Amino acid sequence: MDKVIFDKIQKHLKKVPAYVVDKLVAWAMSVEMKGLREVRKIPGYHDEPLKGQRQGQRSIRLSKSYRAIYIEEDDGTINLVILEEVNKHEY
């Protein structure tokens, strides 16, 4: 069972366009219903591991400009997907 945690980004989401928040919520609902492993297979999210200082984190694309960064933690019974940041990605 997977559970998405929004605690760290709740305040920041008020500054992000509504369509980006909607896509993030849709992703989170999919993760909780289908599981993270299955949702990672959806090509539209471009789920990928990060490198360098962000090693151990993963990102998904919410639009051409925005991405969400998350980590996974397993407490033995539930796989926690903790959202760390939603930012405007610089290419």
mmCIF file as gemmi writes it, N, C-alpha and C atoms, coordinates in Angstrom:
data_model
loop_
_atom_site.group_PDB
_atom_site.id
_atom_site.type_symbol
_atom_site.label_atom_id
_atom_site.label_alt_id
_atom_site.label_comp_id
_atom_site.label_asym_id
_atom_site.label_entity_id
_atom_site.label_seq_id
_atom_site.pdbx_PDB_ins_code
_atom_site.Cartn_x
_atom_site.Cartn_y
_atom_site.Cartn_z
_atom_site.occupancy
_atom_site.B_iso_or_equiv
_atom_site.pdbx_formal_charge
_atom_site.auth_seq_id
_atom_site.auth_asym_id
_atom_site.pdbx_PDB_model_num
ATOM 1 N N . MET Axp A 1 ? 0.841 -1.18 0 1 0 ? 1 A 1
ATOM 2 C CA . MET Axp A 1 ? 0 0 0 1 0 ? 1 A 1
ATOM 3 C C . MET Axp A 1 ? 0.893 1.254 0 1 0 ? 1 A 1
ATOM 4 N N . ASP Axp A 2 ? 0.554 2.197 -0.844 1 0 ? 2 A 1
ATOM 5 C CA . ASP Axp A 2 ? 1.318 3.438 -0.943 1 0 ? 2 A 1
ATOM 6 C C . ASP Axp A 2 ? 0.483 4.607 -0.422 1 0 ? 2 A 1
ATOM 7 N N . LYS Axp A 3 ? 1.135 5.533 0.249 1 0 ? 3 A 1
ATOM 8 C CA . LYS Axp A 3 ? 0.481 6.724 0.804 1 0 ? 3 A 1
ATOM 9 C C . LYS Axp A 3 ? 1.318 7.941 0.438 1 0 ? 3 A 1
ATOM 10 N N . VAL Axp A 4 ? 0.692 8.955 -0.163 1 0 ? 4 A 1
ATOM 11 C CA . VAL Axp A 4 ? 1.397 10.178 -0.558 1 0 ? 4 A 1
ATOM 12 C C . VAL Axp A 4 ? 1.248 11.215 0.548 1 0 ? 4 A 1
ATOM 13 N N . ILE Axp A 5 ? 2.365 11.816 0.955 1 0 ? 5 A 1
ATOM 14 C CA . ILE Axp A 5 ? 2.397 12.805 2.041 1 0 ? 5 A 1
ATOM 15 C C . ILE Axp A 5 ? 2.688 14.19 1.459 1 0 ? 5 A 1
ATOM 16 N N . PHE Axp A 6 ? 1.788 15.143 1.693 1 0 ? 6 A 1
ATOM 17 C CA . PHE Axp A 6 ? 1.907 16.5 1.162 1 0 ? 6 A 1
ATOM 18 C C . PHE Axp A 6 ? 2.437 17.516 2.186 1 0 ? 6 A 1
ATOM 19 N N . ASP Axp A 7 ? 2.717 17.103 3.415 1 0 ? 7 A 1
ATOM 20 C CA . ASP Axp A 7 ? 3.023 18.023 4.515 1 0 ? 7 A 1
ATOM 21 C C . ASP Axp A 7 ? 4.073 19.091 4.184 1 0 ? 7 A 1
ATOM 22 N N . LYS Axp A 8 ? 5.18 18.689 3.59 1 0 ? 8 A 1
ATOM 23 C CA . LYS Axp A 8 ? 6.286 19.627 3.352 1 0 ? 8 A 1
ATOM 24 C C . LYS Axp A 8 ? 5.977 20.678 2.288 1 0 ? 8 A 1
ATOM 25 N N . ILE Axp A 9 ? 5.027 20.404 1.407 1 0 ? 9 A 1
ATOM 26 C CA . ILE Axp A 9 ? 4.793 21.317 0.283 1 0 ? 9 A 1
ATOM 27 C C . ILE Axp A 9 ? 3.455 22.05 0.368 1 0 ? 9 A 1
ATOM 28 N N . GLN Axp A 10 ? 2.672 21.795 1.395 1 0 ? 10 A 1
ATOM 29 C CA . GLN Axp A 10 ? 1.329 22.358 1.501 1 0 ? 10 A 1
ATOM 30 C C . GLN Axp A 10 ? 1.307 23.876 1.303 1 0 ? 10 A 1
ATOM 31 N N . LYS Axp A 11 ? 2.181 24.575 1.986 1 0 ? 11 A 1
ATOM 32 C CA . LYS Axp A 11 ? 2.224 26.045 1.904 1 0 ? 11 A 1
ATOM 33 C C . LYS Axp A 11 ? 2.645 26.504 0.503 1 0 ? 11 A 1
ATOM 34 N N . HIS Axp A 12 ? 3.592 25.807 -0.081 1 0 ? 12 A 1
ATOM 35 C CA . HIS Axp A 12 ? 4.127 26.175 -1.396 1 0 ? 12 A 1
ATOM 36 C C . HIS Axp A 12 ? 3.092 26.005 -2.51 1 0 ? 12 A 1
ATOM 37 N N . LEU Axp A 13 ? 2.167 25.068 -2.345 1 0 ? 13 A 1
ATOM 38 C CA . LEU Axp A 13 ? 1.183 24.802 -3.39 1 0 ? 13 A 1
ATOM 39 C C . LEU Axp A 13 ? 0.269 25.991 -3.669 1 0 ? 13 A 1
ATOM 40 N N . LYS Axp A 14 ? 0.153 26.909 -2.708 1 0 ? 14 A 1
ATOM 41 C CA . LYS Axp A 14 ? -0.677 28.104 -2.906 1 0 ? 14 A 1
ATOM 42 C C . LYS Axp A 14 ? -0.092 29.035 -3.957 1 0 ? 14 A 1
ATOM 43 N N . LYS Axp A 15 ? 1.201 28.913 -4.217 1 0 ? 15 A 1
ATOM 44 C CA . LYS Axp A 15 ? 1.893 29.78 -5.179 1 0 ? 15 A 1
ATOM 45 C C . LYS Axp A 15 ? 1.992 29.154 -6.572 1 0 ? 15 A 1
ATOM 46 N N . VAL Axp A 16 ? 1.557 27.916 -6.7 1 0 ? 16 A 1
ATOM 47 C CA . VAL Axp A 16 ? 1.679 27.17 -7.954 1 0 ? 16 A 1
ATOM 48 C C . VAL Axp A 16 ? 0.352 27.265 -8.716 1 0 ? 16 A 1
ATOM 49 N N . PRO Axp A 17 ? 0.391 27.367 -10.049 1 0 ? 17 A 1
ATOM 50 C CA . PRO Axp A 17 ? -0.861 27.431 -10.826 1 0 ? 17 A 1
ATOM 51 C C . PRO Axp A 17 ? -1.783 26.243 -10.523 1 0 ? 17 A 1
ATOM 52 N N . ALA Axp A 18 ? -3.083 26.499 -10.58 1 0 ? 18 A 1
ATOM 53 C CA . ALA Axp A 18 ? -4.085 25.487 -10.241 1 0 ? 18 A 1
ATOM 54 C C . ALA Axp A 18 ? -3.96 24.233 -11.093 1 0 ? 18 A 1
ATOM 55 N N . TYR Axp A 19 ? -3.661 24.373 -12.382 1 0 ? 19 A 1
ATOM 56 C CA . TYR Axp A 19 ? -3.566 23.191 -13.245 1 0 ? 19 A 1
ATOM 57 C C . TYR Axp A 19 ? -2.417 22.275 -12.822 1 0 ? 19 A 1
ATOM 58 N N . VAL Axp A 20 ? -1.361 22.858 -12.26 1 0 ? 20 A 1
ATOM 59 C CA . VAL Axp A 20 ? -0.231 22.06 -11.772 1 0 ? 20 A 1
ATOM 60 C C . VAL Axp A 20 ? -0.644 21.301 -10.506 1 0 ? 20 A 1
ATOM 61 N N . VAL Axp A 21 ? -1.345 21.983 -9.616 1 0 ? 21 A 1
ATOM 62 C CA . VAL Axp A 21 ? -1.832 21.336 -8.393 1 0 ? 21 A 1
ATOM 63 C C . VAL Axp A 21 ? -2.796 20.203 -8.762 1 0 ? 21 A 1
ATOM 64 N N . ASP Axp A 22 ? -3.674 20.452 -9.737 1 0 ? 22 A 1
ATOM 65 C CA . ASP Axp A 22 ? -4.624 19.416 -10.169 1 0 ? 22 A 1
ATOM 66 C C . ASP Axp A 22 ? -3.894 18.174 -10.678 1 0 ? 22 A 1
ATOM 67 N N . LYS Axp A 23 ? -2.849 18.374 -11.458 1 0 ? 23 A 1
ATOM 68 C CA . LYS Axp A 23 ? -2.101 17.234 -11.989 1 0 ? 23 A 1
ATOM 69 C C . LYS Axp A 23 ? -1.375 16.494 -10.858 1 0 ? 23 A 1
ATOM 70 N N . LEU Axp A 24 ? -0.861 17.228 -9.88 1 0 ? 24 A 1
ATOM 71 C CA . LEU Axp A 24 ? -0.189 16.604 -8.738 1 0 ? 24 A 1
ATOM 72 C C . LEU Axp A 24 ? -1.18 15.775 -7.922 1 0 ? 24 A 1
ATOM 73 N N . VAL Axp A 25 ? -2.354 16.308 -7.699 1 0 ? 25 A 1
ATOM 74 C CA . VAL Axp A 25 ? -3.386 15.574 -6.947 1 0 ? 25 A 1
ATOM 75 C C . VAL Axp A 25 ? -3.808 14.321 -7.719 1 0 ? 25 A 1
ATOM 76 N N . ALA Axp A 26 ? -3.954 14.441 -9.037 1 0 ? 26 A 1
ATOM 77 C CA . ALA Axp A 26 ? -4.31 13.274 -9.854 1 0 ? 26 A 1
ATOM 78 C C . ALA Axp A 26 ? -3.225 12.209 -9.763 1 0 ? 26 A 1
ATOM 79 N N . TRP Axp A 27 ? -1.947 12.633 -9.804 1 0 ? 27 A 1
ATOM 80 C CA . TRP Axp A 27 ? -0.832 11.69 -9.667 1 0 ? 27 A 1
ATOM 81 C C . TRP Axp A 27 ? -0.895 11.001 -8.303 1 0 ? 27 A 1
ATOM 82 N N . ALA Axp A 28 ? -1.113 11.784 -7.237 1 0 ? 28 A 1
ATOM 83 C CA . ALA Axp A 28 ? -1.16 11.221 -5.881 1 0 ? 28 A 1
ATOM 84 C C . ALA Axp A 28 ? -2.302 10.216 -5.742 1 0 ? 28 A 1
ATOM 85 N N . MET Axp A 29 ? -3.455 10.536 -6.308 1 0 ? 29 A 1
ATOM 86 C CA . MET Axp A 29 ? -4.592 9.609 -6.246 1 0 ? 29 A 1
ATOM 87 C C . MET Axp A 29 ? -4.264 8.318 -6.995 1 0 ? 29 A 1
ATOM 88 N N . SER Axp A 30 ? -3.616 8.43 -8.139 1 0 ? 30 A 1
ATOM 89 C CA . SER Axp A 30 ? -3.22 7.251 -8.903 1 0 ? 30 A 1
ATOM 90 C C . SER Axp A 30 ? -2.241 6.393 -8.118 1 0 ? 30 A 1
ATOM 91 N N . VAL Axp A 31 ? -1.29 7.047 -7.453 1 0 ? 31 A 1
ATOM 92 C CA . VAL Axp A 31 ? -0.302 6.314 -6.642 1 0 ? 31 A 1
ATOM 93 C C . VAL Axp A 31 ? -1.004 5.541 -5.534 1 0 ? 31 A 1
ATOM 94 N N . GLU Axp A 32 ? -1.959 6.188 -4.874 1 0 ? 32 A 1
ATOM 95 C CA . GLU Axp A 32 ? -2.637 5.521 -3.76 1 0 ? 32 A 1
ATOM 96 C C . GLU Axp A 32 ? -3.588 4.417 -4.233 1 0 ? 32 A 1
ATOM 97 N N . MET Axp A 33 ? -4.128 4.551 -5.452 1 0 ? 33 A 1
ATOM 98 C CA . MET Axp A 33 ? -5.047 3.528 -5.965 1 0 ? 33 A 1
ATOM 99 C C . MET Axp A 33 ? -4.312 2.378 -6.649 1 0 ? 33 A 1
ATOM 100 N N . LYS Axp A 34 ? -3.324 2.709 -7.494 1 0 ? 34 A 1
ATOM 101 C CA . LYS Axp A 34 ? -2.655 1.691 -8.313 1 0 ? 34 A 1
ATOM 102 C C . LYS Axp A 34 ? -1.303 1.265 -7.769 1 0 ? 34 A 1
ATOM 103 N N . GLY Axp A 35 ? -0.69 2.111 -6.954 1 0 ? 35 A 1
ATOM 104 C CA . GLY Axp A 35 ? 0.647 1.836 -6.45 1 0 ? 35 A 1
ATOM 105 C C . GLY Axp A 35 ? 1.693 2.598 -7.246 1 0 ? 35 A 1
ATOM 106 N N . LEU Axp A 36 ? 2.745 3.01 -6.57 1 0 ? 36 A 1
ATOM 107 C CA . LEU Axp A 36 ? 3.796 3.813 -7.189 1 0 ? 36 A 1
ATOM 108 C C . LEU Axp A 36 ? 4.465 3.091 -8.35 1 0 ? 36 A 1
ATOM 109 N N . ARG Axp A 37 ? 4.711 1.798 -8.216 1 0 ? 37 A 1
ATOM 110 C CA . ARG Axp A 37 ? 5.387 1.036 -9.273 1 0 ? 37 A 1
ATOM 111 C C . ARG Axp A 37 ? 4.608 1.097 -10.588 1 0 ? 37 A 1
ATOM 112 N N . GLU Axp A 38 ? 3.295 1.008 -10.499 1 0 ? 38 A 1
ATOM 113 C CA . GLU Axp A 38 ? 2.47 1.058 -11.704 1 0 ? 38 A 1
ATOM 114 C C . GLU Axp A 38 ? 2.412 2.472 -12.294 1 0 ? 38 A 1
ATOM 115 N N . VAL Axp A 39 ? 2.303 3.471 -11.44 1 0 ? 39 A 1
ATOM 116 C CA . VAL Axp A 39 ? 2.198 4.847 -11.921 1 0 ? 39 A 1
ATOM 117 C C . VAL Axp A 39 ? 3.51 5.293 -12.57 1 0 ? 39 A 1
ATOM 118 N N . ARG Axp A 40 ? 4.627 4.769 -12.096 1 0 ? 40 A 1
ATOM 119 C CA . ARG Axp A 40 ? 5.918 5.096 -12.716 1 0 ? 40 A 1
ATOM 120 C C . ARG Axp A 40 ? 5.974 4.691 -14.182 1 0 ? 40 A 1
ATOM 121 N N . LYS Axp A 41 ? 5.179 3.733 -14.572 1 0 ? 41 A 1
ATOM 122 C CA . LYS Axp A 41 ? 5.171 3.249 -15.952 1 0 ? 41 A 1
ATOM 123 C C . LYS Axp A 41 ? 4.451 4.201 -16.9 1 0 ? 41 A 1
ATOM 124 N N . ILE Axp A 42 ? 3.696 5.153 -16.363 1 0 ? 42 A 1
ATOM 125 C CA . ILE Axp A 42 ? 2.943 6.09 -17.206 1 0 ? 42 A 1
ATOM 126 C C . ILE Axp A 42 ? 3.93 7.103 -17.78 1 0 ? 42 A 1
ATOM 127 N N . PRO Axp A 43 ? 4.12 7.115 -19.094 1 0 ? 43 A 1
ATOM 128 C CA . PRO Axp A 43 ? 5.161 7.958 -19.692 1 0 ? 43 A 1
ATOM 129 C C . PRO Axp A 43 ? 4.941 9.461 -19.541 1 0 ? 43 A 1
ATOM 130 N N . GLY Axp A 44 ? 3.717 9.899 -19.367 1 0 ? 44 A 1
ATOM 131 C CA . GLY Axp A 44 ? 3.434 11.33 -19.275 1 0 ? 44 A 1
ATOM 132 C C . GLY Axp A 44 ? 4.041 12.01 -18.061 1 0 ? 44 A 1
ATOM 133 N N . TYR Axp A 45 ? 4.332 11.252 -17.019 1 0 ? 45 A 1
ATOM 134 C CA . TYR Axp A 45 ? 4.912 11.847 -15.809 1 0 ? 45 A 1
ATOM 135 C C . TYR Axp A 45 ? 6.435 11.934 -15.857 1 0 ? 45 A 1
ATOM 136 N N . HIS Axp A 46 ? 7.061 11.221 -16.759 1 0 ? 46 A 1
ATOM 137 C CA . HIS Axp A 46 ? 8.527 11.223 -16.87 1 0 ? 46 A 1
ATOM 138 C C . HIS Axp A 46 ? 9.188 11.006 -15.504 1 0 ? 46 A 1
ATOM 139 N N . ASP Axp A 47 ? 8.716 10.019 -14.778 1 0 ? 47 A 1
ATOM 140 C CA . ASP Axp A 47 ? 9.265 9.712 -13.457 1 0 ? 47 A 1
ATOM 141 C C . ASP Axp A 47 ? 10.708 9.257 -13.619 1 0 ? 47 A 1
ATOM 142 N N . GLU Axp A 48 ? 11.624 9.935 -12.918 1 0 ? 48 A 1
ATOM 143 C CA . GLU Axp A 48 ? 13.039 9.596 -13.075 1 0 ? 48 A 1
ATOM 144 C C . GLU Axp A 48 ? 13.82 9.851 -11.788 1 0 ? 48 A 1
ATOM 145 N N . PRO Axp A 49 ? 14.862 9.043 -11.568 1 0 ? 49 A 1
ATOM 146 C CA . PRO Axp A 49 ? 15.733 9.279 -10.406 1 0 ? 49 A 1
ATOM 147 C C . PRO Axp A 49 ? 16.598 10.508 -10.661 1 0 ? 49 A 1
ATOM 148 N N . LEU Axp A 50 ? 16.897 11.229 -9.593 1 0 ? 50 A 1
ATOM 149 C CA . LEU Axp A 50 ? 17.736 12.418 -9.712 1 0 ? 50 A 1
ATOM 150 C C . LEU Axp A 50 ? 19.179 12.076 -9.358 1 0 ? 50 A 1
ATOM 151 N N . LYS Axp A 51 ? 20.079 12.941 -9.767 1 0 ? 51 A 1
ATOM 152 C CA . LYS Axp A 51 ? 21.518 12.715 -9.58 1 0 ? 51 A 1
ATOM 153 C C . LYS Axp A 51 ? 22.131 13.831 -8.741 1 0 ? 51 A 1
ATOM 154 N N . GLY Axp A 52 ? 23.397 13.674 -8.437 1 0 ? 52 A 1
ATOM 155 C CA . GLY Axp A 52 ? 24.146 14.711 -7.725 1 0 ? 52 A 1
ATOM 156 C C . GLY Axp A 52 ? 23.643 14.906 -6.312 1 0 ? 52 A 1
ATOM 157 N N . GLN Axp A 53 ? 23.42 16.164 -5.932 1 0 ? 53 A 1
ATOM 158 C CA . GLN Axp A 53 ? 22.977 16.485 -4.568 1 0 ? 53 A 1
ATOM 159 C C . GLN Axp A 53 ? 21.583 15.936 -4.27 1 0 ? 53 A 1
ATOM 160 N N . ARG Axp A 54 ? 20.848 15.622 -5.298 1 0 ? 54 A 1
ATOM 161 C CA . ARG Axp A 54 ? 19.486 15.107 -5.119 1 0 ? 54 A 1
ATOM 162 C C . ARG Axp A 54 ? 19.412 13.587 -5.271 1 0 ? 54 A 1
ATOM 163 N N . GLN Axp A 55 ? 20.55 12.916 -5.208 1 0 ? 55 A 1
ATOM 164 C CA . GLN Axp A 55 ? 20.562 11.458 -5.305 1 0 ? 55 A 1
ATOM 165 C C . GLN Axp A 55 ? 19.685 10.881 -4.196 1 0 ? 55 A 1
ATOM 166 N N . GLY Axp A 56 ? 18.885 9.884 -4.546 1 0 ? 56 A 1
ATOM 167 C CA . GLY Axp A 56 ? 17.95 9.294 -3.589 1 0 ? 56 A 1
ATOM 168 C C . GLY Axp A 56 ? 16.548 9.872 -3.735 1 0 ? 56 A 1
ATOM 169 N N . GLN Axp A 57 ? 16.428 10.952 -4.491 1 0 ? 57 A 1
ATOM 170 C CA . GLN Axp A 57 ? 15.133 11.557 -4.763 1 0 ? 57 A 1
ATOM 171 C C . GLN Axp A 57 ? 14.726 11.236 -6.198 1 0 ? 57 A 1
ATOM 172 N N . ARG Axp A 58 ? 13.43 11.373 -6.482 1 0 ? 58 A 1
ATOM 173 C CA . ARG Axp A 58 ? 12.907 11.172 -7.832 1 0 ? 58 A 1
ATOM 174 C C . ARG Axp A 58 ? 12.069 12.384 -8.199 1 0 ? 58 A 1
ATOM 175 N N . SER Axp A 59 ? 11.842 12.574 -9.49 1 0 ? 59 A 1
ATOM 176 C CA . SER Axp A 59 ? 10.986 13.689 -9.903 1 0 ? 59 A 1
ATOM 177 C C . SER Axp A 59 ? 9.968 13.212 -10.923 1 0 ? 59 A 1
ATOM 178 N N . ILE Axp A 60 ? 8.851 13.93 -10.95 1 0 ? 60 A 1
ATOM 179 C CA . ILE Axp A 60 ? 7.842 13.749 -11.987 1 0 ? 60 A 1
ATOM 180 C C . ILE Axp A 60 ? 7.592 15.11 -12.604 1 0 ? 60 A 1
ATOM 181 N N . ARG Axp A 61 ? 7.229 15.115 -13.863 1 0 ? 61 A 1
ATOM 182 C CA . ARG Axp A 61 ? 6.904 16.374 -14.539 1 0 ? 61 A 1
ATOM 183 C C . ARG Axp A 61 ? 5.405 16.604 -14.453 1 0 ? 61 A 1
ATOM 184 N N . LEU Axp A 62 ? 5.063 17.808 -14.013 1 0 ? 62 A 1
ATOM 185 C CA . LEU Axp A 62 ? 3.658 18.185 -13.897 1 0 ? 62 A 1
ATOM 186 C C . LEU Axp A 62 ? 3.229 19.046 -15.08 1 0 ? 62 A 1
ATOM 187 N N . SER Axp A 63 ? 4.191 19.659 -15.723 1 0 ? 63 A 1
ATOM 188 C CA . SER Axp A 63 ? 3.983 20.443 -16.947 1 0 ? 63 A 1
ATOM 189 C C . SER Axp A 63 ? 5.362 20.615 -17.566 1 0 ? 63 A 1
ATOM 190 N N . LYS Axp A 64 ? 5.439 21.374 -18.622 1 0 ? 64 A 1
ATOM 191 C CA . LYS Axp A 64 ? 6.752 21.625 -19.217 1 0 ? 64 A 1
ATOM 192 C C . LYS Axp A 64 ? 7.655 22.387 -18.249 1 0 ? 64 A 1
ATOM 193 N N . SER Axp A 65 ? 7.049 23.205 -17.405 1 0 ? 65 A 1
ATOM 194 C CA . SER Axp A 65 ? 7.826 24.049 -16.5 1 0 ? 65 A 1
ATOM 195 C C . SER Axp A 65 ? 7.947 23.506 -15.076 1 0 ? 65 A 1
ATOM 196 N N . TYR Axp A 66 ? 6.948 22.797 -14.59 1 0 ? 66 A 1
ATOM 197 C CA . TYR Axp A 66 ? 6.923 22.397 -13.18 1 0 ? 66 A 1
ATOM 198 C C . TYR Axp A 66 ? 7.193 20.911 -13.004 1 0 ? 66 A 1
ATOM 199 N N . ARG Axp A 67 ? 7.888 20.609 -11.907 1 0 ? 67 A 1
ATOM 200 C CA . ARG Axp A 67 ? 8.102 19.212 -11.532 1 0 ? 67 A 1
ATOM 201 C C . ARG Axp A 67 ? 7.928 19.08 -10.026 1 0 ? 67 A 1
ATOM 202 N N . ALA Axp A 68 ? 7.619 17.866 -9.604 1 0 ? 68 A 1
ATOM 203 C CA . ALA Axp A 68 ? 7.521 17.551 -8.182 1 0 ? 68 A 1
ATOM 204 C C . ALA Axp A 68 ? 8.654 16.587 -7.848 1 0 ? 68 A 1
ATOM 205 N N . ILE Axp A 69 ? 9.25 16.812 -6.708 1 0 ? 69 A 1
ATOM 206 C CA . ILE Axp A 69 ? 10.354 15.967 -6.249 1 0 ? 69 A 1
ATOM 207 C C . ILE Axp A 69 ? 9.864 15.196 -5.028 1 0 ? 69 A 1
ATOM 208 N N . TYR Axp A 70 ? 10.145 13.886 -5.02 1 0 ? 70 A 1
ATOM 209 C CA . TYR Axp A 70 ? 9.678 13.071 -3.903 1 0 ? 70 A 1
ATOM 210 C C . TYR Axp A 70 ? 10.722 12.031 -3.514 1 0 ? 70 A 1
ATOM 211 N N . ILE Axp A 71 ? 10.53 11.485 -2.314 1 0 ? 71 A 1
ATOM 212 C CA . ILE Axp A 71 ? 11.341 10.367 -1.835 1 0 ? 71 A 1
ATOM 213 C C . ILE Axp A 71 ? 10.386 9.257 -1.396 1 0 ? 71 A 1
ATOM 214 N N . GLU Axp A 72 ? 10.915 8.066 -1.293 1 0 ? 72 A 1
ATOM 215 C CA . GLU Axp A 72 ? 10.144 6.922 -0.801 1 0 ? 72 A 1
ATOM 216 C C . GLU Axp A 72 ? 10.712 6.473 0.526 1 0 ? 72 A 1
ATOM 217 N N . GLU Axp A 73 ? 9.828 6.128 1.446 1 0 ? 73 A 1
ATOM 218 C CA . GLU Axp A 73 ? 10.232 5.525 2.711 1 0 ? 73 A 1
ATOM 219 C C . GLU Axp A 73 ? 9.305 4.356 2.971 1 0 ? 73 A 1
ATOM 220 N N . ASP Axp A 74 ? 9.858 3.264 3.426 1 0 ? 74 A 1
ATOM 221 C CA . ASP Axp A 74 ? 9.06 2.074 3.708 1 0 ? 74 A 1
ATOM 222 C C . ASP Axp A 74 ? 9.087 1.838 5.21 1 0 ? 74 A 1
ATOM 223 N N . ASP Axp A 75 ? 7.905 1.891 5.849 1 0 ? 75 A 1
ATOM 224 C CA . ASP Axp A 75 ? 7.872 1.681 7.3 1 0 ? 75 A 1
ATOM 225 C C . ASP Axp A 75 ? 7.519 0.238 7.663 1 0 ? 75 A 1
ATOM 226 N N . GLY Axp A 76 ? 7.541 -0.637 6.664 1 0 ? 76 A 1
ATOM 227 C CA . GLY Axp A 76 ? 7.262 -2.043 6.904 1 0 ? 76 A 1
ATOM 228 C C . GLY Axp A 76 ? 5.883 -2.464 6.425 1 0 ? 76 A 1
ATOM 229 N N . THR Axp A 77 ? 4.899 -1.587 6.595 1 0 ? 77 A 1
ATOM 230 C CA . THR Axp A 77 ? 3.547 -1.922 6.149 1 0 ? 77 A 1
ATOM 231 C C . THR Axp A 77 ? 3.059 -0.991 5.044 1 0 ? 77 A 1
ATOM 232 N N . ILE Axp A 78 ? 3.529 0.25 5.078 1 0 ? 78 A 1
ATOM 233 C CA . ILE Axp A 78 ? 3.095 1.238 4.089 1 0 ? 78 A 1
ATOM 234 C C . ILE Axp A 78 ? 4.319 1.849 3.427 1 0 ? 78 A 1
ATOM 235 N N . ASN Axp A 79 ? 4.264 1.98 2.117 1 0 ? 79 A 1
ATOM 236 C CA . ASN Axp A 79 ? 5.308 2.671 1.378 1 0 ? 79 A 1
ATOM 237 C C . ASN Axp A 79 ? 4.917 4.144 1.325 1 0 ? 79 A 1
ATOM 238 N N . LEU Axp A 80 ? 5.654 5.002 2.029 1 0 ? 80 A 1
ATOM 239 C CA . LEU Axp A 80 ? 5.349 6.428 2.059 1 0 ? 80 A 1
ATOM 240 C C . LEU Axp A 80 ? 6.026 7.125 0.893 1 0 ? 80 A 1
ATOM 241 N N . VAL Axp A 81 ? 5.273 7.932 0.168 1 0 ? 81 A 1
ATOM 242 C CA . VAL Axp A 81 ? 5.793 8.745 -0.917 1 0 ? 81 A 1
ATOM 243 C C . VAL Axp A 81 ? 5.709 10.179 -0.417 1 0 ? 81 A 1
ATOM 244 N N . ILE Axp A 82 ? 6.857 10.73 -0.02 1 0 ? 82 A 1
ATOM 245 C CA . ILE Axp A 82 ? 6.886 12.044 0.631 1 0 ? 82 A 1
ATOM 246 C C . ILE Axp A 82 ? 7.293 13.101 -0.381 1 0 ? 82 A 1
ATOM 247 N N . LEU Axp A 83 ? 6.371 14.005 -0.668 1 0 ? 83 A 1
ATOM 248 C CA . LEU Axp A 83 ? 6.661 15.092 -1.603 1 0 ? 83 A 1
ATOM 249 C C . LEU Axp A 83 ? 7.567 16.106 -0.913 1 0 ? 83 A 1
ATOM 250 N N . GLU Axp A 84 ? 8.693 16.389 -1.51 1 0 ? 84 A 1
ATOM 251 C CA . GLU Axp A 84 ? 9.682 17.285 -0.938 1 0 ? 84 A 1
ATOM 252 C C . GLU Axp A 84 ? 9.559 18.712 -1.48 1 0 ? 84 A 1
ATOM 253 N N . GLU Axp A 85 ? 9.17 18.826 -2.743 1 0 ? 85 A 1
ATOM 254 C CA . GLU Axp A 85 ? 9.22 20.146 -3.378 1 0 ? 85 A 1
ATOM 255 C C . GLU Axp A 85 ? 8.451 20.125 -4.696 1 0 ? 85 A 1
ATOM 256 N N . VAL Axp A 86 ? 7.827 21.256 -5.025 1 0 ? 86 A 1
ATOM 257 C CA . VAL Axp A 86 ? 7.268 21.483 -6.368 1 0 ? 86 A 1
ATOM 258 C C . VAL Axp A 86 ? 7.932 22.75 -6.841 1 0 ? 86 A 1
ATOM 259 N N . ASN Axp A 87 ? 8.612 22.67 -7.962 1 0 ? 87 A 1
ATOM 260 C CA . ASN Axp A 87 ? 9.336 23.861 -8.406 1 0 ? 87 A 1
ATOM 261 C C . ASN Axp A 87 ? 9.231 24.069 -9.9 1 0 ? 87 A 1
ATOM 262 N N . LYS Axp A 88 ? 9.588 25.281 -10.303 1 0 ? 88 A 1
ATOM 263 C CA . LYS Axp A 88 ? 9.645 25.605 -11.711 1 0 ? 88 A 1
ATOM 264 C C . LYS Axp A 88 ? 11.015 25.169 -12.187 1 0 ? 88 A 1
ATOM 265 N N . HIS Axp A 89 ? 11.021 24.167 -13.03 1 0 ? 89 A 1
ATOM 266 C CA . HIS Axp A 89 ? 12.27 23.54 -13.472 1 0 ? 89 A 1
ATOM 267 C C . HIS Axp A 89 ? 12.985 24.405 -14.497 1 0 ? 89 A 1
ATOM 268 N N . GLU Axp A 90 ? 14.272 24.563 -14.31 1 0 ? 90 A 1
ATOM 269 C CA . GLU Axp A 90 ? 15.088 25.322 -15.26 1 0 ? 90 A 1
ATOM 270 C C . GLU Axp A 90 ? 15.816 24.361 -16.166 1 0 ? 90 A 1
ATOM 271 N N . TYR Axp A 91 ? 15.593 24.485 -17.459 1 0 ? 91 A 1
ATOM 272 C CA . TYR Axp A 91 ? 16.235 23.602 -18.427 1 0 ? 91 A 1
ATOM 273 C C . TYR Axp A 91 ? 17.489 24.208 -18.964 1 0 ? 91 A 1
